[in-house]
């Protein structure tokens, strides 16, 4: 089983750890790392890790853009992690983003996301050809993250429509106009956080998330960091309280949640939504205990699942 993961605004991520941030002062880094990044890469990393922890877990396949010297570095970093992908080369360079985490306050991480390169129409057309080829072998498609410049906000809707024609499971995790326009393609699952939902309500001016469910979306999941998640599923509505963990960096926990949910749905099709949601929440919590995006190596995923509380609402 393959899961296609959109990576339309791939990044080099610089992860910087300081004692505390002091504007206008010189900071001595306590640690720094350079990784391939972007939400799609974060999802793929966790899916790959789950293949060692979950029977029948699907394999990730990134589909997106890389360009310039930073794109070449990103490709090398992806190869080091054994993260597979189909990449369309762009004339413009892959972006660089920074995450600054404070040792004294891990939850106060500052994220500096570059806008990303401009994508030419012929480059986008080549990517669509790659996507059509890979869709024939896909079991799920995850459309996540921001869009590079010149890409229309309904781009993920195109991916979802193509996947639905092939009977492929779809999950949408984005924000703003891209969320609203791509949600019109009716993905199986919409996963967003509370801030993104509030922004969508202000833009749409209608009754969300109920309107999405009435139109044909099967499941809407609204996360809220350490606070309980609300999941509106085909089995009913649930509130999921994640396990309490010592947070090192929360960045990427939403991506880990998406990976855990899709892995569970594909690997354990006979399990109920309560089980799927517990694994997803455990993956998000595990990510929070790791200094980089991905599952922590020294924390039991099974134990975290057992510490999740899922109740009907």
CSV table of C-alpha atoms in Angstrom, one decimal:
chain,number,residue,atom,x,y,z
A,1,UNK,CA,0.0,0.0,0.0
A,2,UNK,CA,1.3,3.4,-1.0
A,3,UNK,CA,0.2,6.8,0.5
A,4,UNK,CA,0.8,9.8,-1.8
A,5,UNK,CA,1.7,12.8,0.2
A,6,UNK,CA,1.6,16.3,-1.4
A,7,UNK,CA,4.8,18.3,-1.0
A,8,UNK,CA,4.0,21.4,-3.0
A,9,UNK,CA,6.1,23.8,-0.9
A,10,UNK,CA,8.9,21.6,0.3
A,11,UNK,CA,11.5,23.2,2.5
A,12,UNK,CA,14.9,23.0,4.1
A,13,UNK,CA,14.2,23.3,7.8
A,14,UNK,CA,16.7,24.8,10.2
A,15,UNK,CA,15.9,23.8,13.8
A,16,UNK,CA,17.5,26.1,16.4
A,17,UNK,CA,17.5,25.7,20.2
A,18,UNK,CA,18.3,28.6,22.5
A,19,UNK,CA,18.0,29.1,26.2
A,20,UNK,CA,15.4,31.9,25.6
A,21,UNK,CA,14.8,34.4,22.9
A,22,UNK,CA,15.9,38.0,23.7
A,23,UNK,CA,15.1,40.5,20.9
A,24,UNK,CA,18.1,42.5,19.9
A,25,UNK,CA,20.6,40.2,21.6
A,26,UNK,CA,23.2,37.7,20.2
A,27,UNK,CA,22.1,34.1,20.9
A,28,UNK,CA,24.4,31.2,21.4
A,29,UNK,CA,22.7,28.1,19.9
A,30,UNK,CA,22.4,25.1,22.3
A,31,UNK,CA,21.7,22.8,19.3
A,32,UNK,CA,20.9,23.1,15.6
A,33,UNK,CA,19.8,20.7,13.0
A,34,UNK,CA,19.1,20.8,9.2
A,35,UNK,CA,16.4,18.6,7.8
A,36,UNK,CA,14.2,18.2,4.8
A,37,UNK,CA,10.9,19.8,5.9
A,38,UNK,CA,7.4,21.0,5.1
A,39,UNK,CA,4.2,19.4,6.3
A,40,UNK,CA,4.3,16.7,3.7
A,41,UNK,CA,7.8,15.6,4.6
A,42,UNK,CA,6.8,15.5,8.3
A,43,UNK,CA,3.9,13.2,7.4
A,44,UNK,CA,6.1,10.9,5.3
A,45,UNK,CA,8.7,10.7,8.0
A,46,UNK,CA,6.1,9.4,10.6
A,47,UNK,CA,4.6,7.0,8.1
A,48,UNK,CA,8.0,5.5,7.4
A,49,UNK,CA,8.6,5.2,11.2
A,50,UNK,CA,5.2,3.5,11.6
A,51,UNK,CA,6.2,0.7,9.2
A,52,UNK,CA,8.5,-0.5,11.9
A,53,UNK,CA,5.9,-0.3,14.6
A,54,UNK,CA,2.5,-1.2,13.0
A,55,UNK,CA,1.8,-4.4,11.0
A,56,UNK,CA,0.7,-3.7,7.4
A,57,UNK,CA,1.5,0.0,7.7
A,58,UNK,CA,1.5,1.7,4.2
A,59,UNK,CA,4.6,3.1,2.5
A,60,UNK,CA,4.9,6.9,2.0
A,61,UNK,CA,5.5,8.5,-1.4
A,62,UNK,CA,6.1,12.3,-1.6
A,63,UNK,CA,5.0,14.0,-4.8
A,64,UNK,CA,6.1,17.6,-5.2
A,65,UNK,CA,8.6,20.2,-6.2
A,66,UNK,CA,12.4,20.7,-5.7
A,67,UNK,CA,14.6,23.3,-7.2
A,68,UNK,CA,18.0,25.0,-7.2
A,69,UNK,CA,20.8,24.4,-4.8
A,70,UNK,CA,18.5,24.2,-1.8
A,71,UNK,CA,16.5,21.6,-3.8
A,72,UNK,CA,19.6,19.5,-4.3
A,73,UNK,CA,20.4,19.7,-0.6
A,74,UNK,CA,16.8,18.7,0.2
A,75,UNK,CA,17.0,15.7,-2.1
A,76,UNK,CA,20.2,14.6,-0.4
A,77,UNK,CA,18.6,15.0,3.0
A,78,UNK,CA,15.5,13.0,1.9
A,79,UNK,CA,17.8,10.2,0.6
A,80,UNK,CA,19.6,10.1,3.9
A,81,UNK,CA,16.3,9.5,5.6
A,82,UNK,CA,15.2,7.0,2.9
A,83,UNK,CA,12.1,9.1,2.2
A,84,UNK,CA,10.9,8.2,-1.3
A,85,UNK,CA,9.5,10.8,-3.7
A,86,UNK,CA,8.6,11.8,-7.3
A,87,UNK,CA,10.0,15.3,-7.8
A,88,UNK,CA,9.4,17.9,-10.4
A,89,UNK,CA,12.4,20.1,-10.9
A,90,UNK,CA,11.6,23.8,-10.7
A,91,UNK,CA,13.6,26.8,-12.0
A,92,UNK,CA,13.1,28.6,-8.7
A,93,UNK,CA,14.9,27.4,-5.5
A,94,UNK,CA,13.3,25.4,-2.7
A,95,UNK,CA,12.6,27.6,0.4
A,96,UNK,CA,14.4,27.6,3.7
A,97,UNK,CA,12.4,27.8,7.0
A,98,UNK,CA,13.5,28.2,10.6
A,99,UNK,CA,12.1,27.0,13.9
A,100,UNK,CA,13.4,28.5,17.1
A,101,UNK,CA,12.7,26.6,20.3
A,102,UNK,CA,13.3,28.0,23.7
A,103,UNK,CA,14.7,25.6,26.4
A,104,UNK,CA,12.8,27.4,29.1
A,105,UNK,CA,9.5,27.4,27.2
A,106,UNK,CA,9.3,24.6,24.6
A,107,UNK,CA,5.6,25.4,23.8
A,108,UNK,CA,6.7,28.9,22.7
A,109,UNK,CA,8.5,27.7,19.6
A,110,UNK,CA,8.8,30.5,16.9
A,111,UNK,CA,8.3,29.3,13.3
A,112,UNK,CA,9.5,31.4,10.4
A,113,UNK,CA,8.1,30.0,7.1
A,114,UNK,CA,9.3,31.4,3.8
A,115,UNK,CA,6.6,31.9,1.1
A,116,UNK,CA,8.3,29.4,-1.3
A,117,UNK,CA,9.3,29.6,-4.9
A,118,UNK,CA,7.1,30.6,-7.9
A,119,UNK,CA,6.1,27.5,-9.9
A,120,UNK,CA,5.7,27.8,-13.7
A,121,UNK,CA,2.7,26.5,-15.5
A,122,UNK,CA,4.7,23.9,-17.4
A,123,UNK,CA,6.3,22.7,-14.1
A,124,UNK,CA,2.8,22.2,-12.6
A,125,UNK,CA,1.7,20.3,-15.7
A,126,UNK,CA,4.6,17.9,-15.3
A,127,UNK,CA,3.7,17.4,-11.7
A,128,UNK,CA,0.1,16.5,-12.6
A,129,UNK,CA,1.4,13.9,-15.1
A,130,UNK,CA,3.5,12.3,-12.3
A,131,UNK,CA,0.5,12.4,-9.9
A,132,UNK,CA,-1.8,10.6,-12.5
A,133,UNK,CA,0.8,7.9,-12.9
A,134,UNK,CA,1.2,7.3,-9.2
A,135,UNK,CA,-2.5,7.5,-8.4
A,136,UNK,CA,-3.0,4.1,-10.0
A,137,UNK,CA,-1.0,2.4,-7.3
A,138,UNK,CA,-2.2,4.6,-4.3
A,139,UNK,CA,-4.3,3.5,-1.3
A,140,UNK,CA,-4.6,7.1,0.1
A,141,UNK,CA,-3.7,10.7,-0.7
A,142,UNK,CA,-2.8,13.2,1.9
A,143,UNK,CA,-3.1,16.9,0.8
A,144,UNK,CA,-1.3,18.9,3.4
A,145,UNK,CA,0.5,22.2,3.8
A,146,UNK,CA,0.8,25.5,2.0
A,147,UNK,CA,1.0,26.0,-1.7
A,148,UNK,CA,4.0,27.5,-3.6
A,149,UNK,CA,3.5,30.8,-5.5
A,150,UNK,CA,1.4,30.7,-8.7
A,151,UNK,CA,-0.5,27.6,-7.6
A,152,UNK,CA,-4.3,28.2,-7.5
A,153,UNK,CA,-6.0,27.7,-4.1
A,154,UNK,CA,-8.1,24.8,-5.4
A,155,UNK,CA,-5.1,22.7,-6.3
A,156,UNK,CA,-5.7,20.1,-3.6
A,157,UNK,CA,-9.3,19.9,-4.9
A,158,UNK,CA,-7.8,18.6,-8.2
A,159,UNK,CA,-5.8,15.9,-6.3
A,160,UNK,CA,-8.9,14.9,-4.3
A,161,UNK,CA,-11.1,14.7,-7.4
A,162,UNK,CA,-8.6,12.5,-9.2
A,163,UNK,CA,-8.2,10.2,-6.1
A,164,UNK,CA,-12.0,9.8,-5.8
A,165,UNK,CA,-12.2,8.6,-9.4
A,166,UNK,CA,-9.8,5.8,-8.4
A,167,UNK,CA,-11.6,5.0,-5.2
A,168,UNK,CA,-8.6,6.3,-3.1
A,169,UNK,CA,-9.0,7.5,0.5
A,170,UNK,CA,-8.3,11.3,0.8
A,171,UNK,CA,-7.3,13.6,3.7
A,172,UNK,CA,-7.1,17.4,3.5
A,173,UNK,CA,-5.1,19.4,6.0
A,174,UNK,CA,-4.5,23.0,4.9
A,175,UNK,CA,-5.9,26.5,5.8
A,176,UNK,CA,-7.5,29.6,4.5
A,177,UNK,CA,-8.8,29.9,0.9
A,178,UNK,CA,-7.0,26.7,-0.1
A,179,UNK,CA,-9.0,24.8,2.6
A,180,UNK,CA,-12.3,26.2,1.6
A,181,UNK,CA,-11.8,25.8,-2.2
A,182,UNK,CA,-10.3,22.3,-1.9
A,183,UNK,CA,-12.9,21.1,0.6
A,184,UNK,CA,-15.5,21.6,-2.1
A,185,UNK,CA,-14.1,18.5,-3.8
A,186,UNK,CA,-15.4,16.6,-0.7
A,187,UNK,CA,-12.4,14.7,0.7
A,188,UNK,CA,-13.1,11.8,3.0
A,189,UNK,CA,-11.4,13.5,5.9
A,190,UNK,CA,-10.7,17.1,6.8
A,191,UNK,CA,-8.2,17.6,9.6
A,192,UNK,CA,-7.7,21.1,10.9
A,193,UNK,CA,-6.9,22.9,14.2
A,194,UNK,CA,-9.2,25.3,16.0
A,195,UNK,CA,-7.5,28.4,14.7
A,196,UNK,CA,-7.8,27.2,11.1
A,197,UNK,CA,-11.5,26.4,11.7
A,198,UNK,CA,-12.2,29.8,13.1
A,199,UNK,CA,-10.4,31.4,10.1
A,200,UNK,CA,-12.5,29.3,7.7
A,201,UNK,CA,-15.7,30.3,9.4
A,202,UNK,CA,-14.8,34.0,9.0
A,203,UNK,CA,-14.0,33.5,5.3
A,204,UNK,CA,-16.9,31.3,4.4
A,205,UNK,CA,-19.7,32.9,6.5
A,206,UNK,CA,-21.6,29.6,6.9
A,207,UNK,CA,-22.0,26.7,9.3
A,208,UNK,CA,-18.7,24.8,9.5
A,209,UNK,CA,-17.9,22.0,10.0
A,210,UNK,CA,-21.5,20.9,9.8
A,211,UNK,CA,-21.8,22.2,6.2
A,212,UNK,CA,-18.9,20.0,5.1
A,213,UNK,CA,-20.5,16.9,6.6
A,214,UNK,CA,-23.9,17.7,5.0
A,215,UNK,CA,-22.2,18.0,1.6
A,216,UNK,CA,-20.5,14.6,1.8
A,217,UNK,CA,-17.3,14.9,3.8
A,218,UNK,CA,-17.1,11.7,5.9
A,219,UNK,CA,-15.1,12.9,8.8
A,220,UNK,CA,-14.0,16.3,10.3
A,221,UNK,CA,-11.3,16.3,13.0
A,222,UNK,CA,-10.5,19.5,14.9
A,223,UNK,CA,-7.3,19.4,17.0
A,224,UNK,CA,-6.4,21.9,19.7
A,225,UNK,CA,-2.8,21.3,20.8
A,226,UNK,CA,-2.8,19.8,24.3
A,227,UNK,CA,-6.5,20.3,24.6
A,228,UNK,CA,-9.0,17.6,23.6
A,229,UNK,CA,-9.6,17.0,19.9
A,230,UNK,CA,-13.1,16.9,18.5
A,231,UNK,CA,-13.7,14.2,15.8
A,232,UNK,CA,-16.9,14.0,13.8
A,233,UNK,CA,-16.8,10.5,12.3
A,234,UNK,CA,-19.0,7.9,10.6
A,235,UNK,CA,-19.1,6.0,13.9
A,236,UNK,CA,-20.3,9.1,15.9
A,237,UNK,CA,-18.7,12.1,17.5
A,238,UNK,CA,-15.8,11.8,19.9
A,239,UNK,CA,-13.7,13.9,22.2
A,240,UNK,CA,-10.1,12.7,22.4
A,241,UNK,CA,-7.9,13.8,25.3
A,242,UNK,CA,-4.2,13.2,24.4
A,243,UNK,CA,-1.8,11.8,26.9
A,244,UNK,CA,0.2,14.3,29.0
A,245,UNK,CA,3.8,14.3,27.9
A,246,UNK,CA,6.9,16.4,28.5
A,247,UNK,CA,7.0,18.6,25.4
A,248,UNK,CA,10.3,19.3,23.7
A,249,UNK,CA,8.8,20.8,20.5
A,250,UNK,CA,5.2,20.7,19.4
A,251,UNK,CA,6.1,21.5,15.8
A,252,UNK,CA,4.9,18.7,13.5
A,253,UNK,CA,2.5,17.1,15.9
A,254,UNK,CA,-0.4,17.8,13.6
A,255,UNK,CA,1.4,16.1,10.8
A,256,UNK,CA,2.2,13.1,12.9
A,257,UNK,CA,-1.5,12.9,13.8
A,258,UNK,CA,-2.4,12.8,10.1
A,259,UNK,CA,0.1,10.0,9.5
A,260,UNK,CA,-1.1,7.9,12.4
A,261,UNK,CA,-4.7,8.3,11.4
A,262,UNK,CA,-4.2,7.2,7.7
A,263,UNK,CA,-1.8,4.4,8.7
A,264,UNK,CA,-4.4,3.0,11.1
A,265,UNK,CA,-7.3,3.3,8.6
A,266,UNK,CA,-5.3,1.4,6.0
A,267,UNK,CA,-3.5,-1.1,8.2
A,268,UNK,CA,-6.4,-1.9,10.5
A,269,UNK,CA,-9.6,-1.5,8.4
A,270,UNK,CA,-11.7,-3.5,10.8
A,271,UNK,CA,-10.8,-1.4,13.8
A,272,UNK,CA,-13.3,1.3,14.9
A,273,UNK,CA,-12.7,5.0,14.8
A,274,UNK,CA,-12.0,5.1,18.5
A,275,UNK,CA,-8.9,3.0,17.8
A,276,UNK,CA,-7.9,5.0,14.8
A,277,UNK,CA,-8.2,8.3,16.8
A,278,UNK,CA,-6.2,6.9,19.7
A,279,UNK,CA,-3.3,6.0,17.5
A,280,UNK,CA,-3.4,9.3,15.8
A,281,UNK,CA,-3.4,11.2,19.1
A,282,UNK,CA,-0.5,9.0,20.3
A,283,UNK,CA,1.6,9.9,17.3
A,284,UNK,CA,0.9,13.6,17.8
A,285,UNK,CA,2.0,13.2,21.5
A,286,UNK,CA,5.1,11.2,20.6
A,287,UNK,CA,6.2,13.9,18.1
A,288,UNK,CA,5.9,16.5,20.8
A,289,UNK,CA,8.5,14.7,22.9
A,290,UNK,CA,11.0,14.7,20.1
A,291,UNK,CA,13.3,17.7,19.3
A,292,UNK,CA,12.7,17.1,15.5
A,293,UNK,CA,9.5,16.4,13.6
A,294,UNK,CA,8.8,12.6,13.9
A,295,UNK,CA,8.1,9.9,16.4
A,296,UNK,CA,10.3,9.9,19.5
A,297,UNK,CA,12.5,6.8,19.6
A,298,UNK,CA,12.5,6.4,23.4
A,299,UNK,CA,8.7,6.6,24.0
A,300,UNK,CA,6.3,3.7,23.7
A,301,UNK,CA,3.6,4.4,21.1
A,302,UNK,CA,1.5,1.6,22.7
A,303,UNK,CA,1.7,3.2,26.1
A,304,UNK,CA,0.7,6.6,24.7
A,305,UNK,CA,-2.3,5.0,23.0
A,306,UNK,CA,-3.4,3.4,26.3
A,307,UNK,CA,-3.1,6.8,28.0
A,308,UNK,CA,-5.5,8.5,25.4
A,309,UNK,CA,-9.1,9.0,26.5
A,310,UNK,CA,-11.7,8.7,23.8
A,311,UNK,CA,-15.3,9.4,24.8
A,312,UNK,CA,-18.5,9.8,22.8
A,313,UNK,CA,-20.0,13.2,22.8
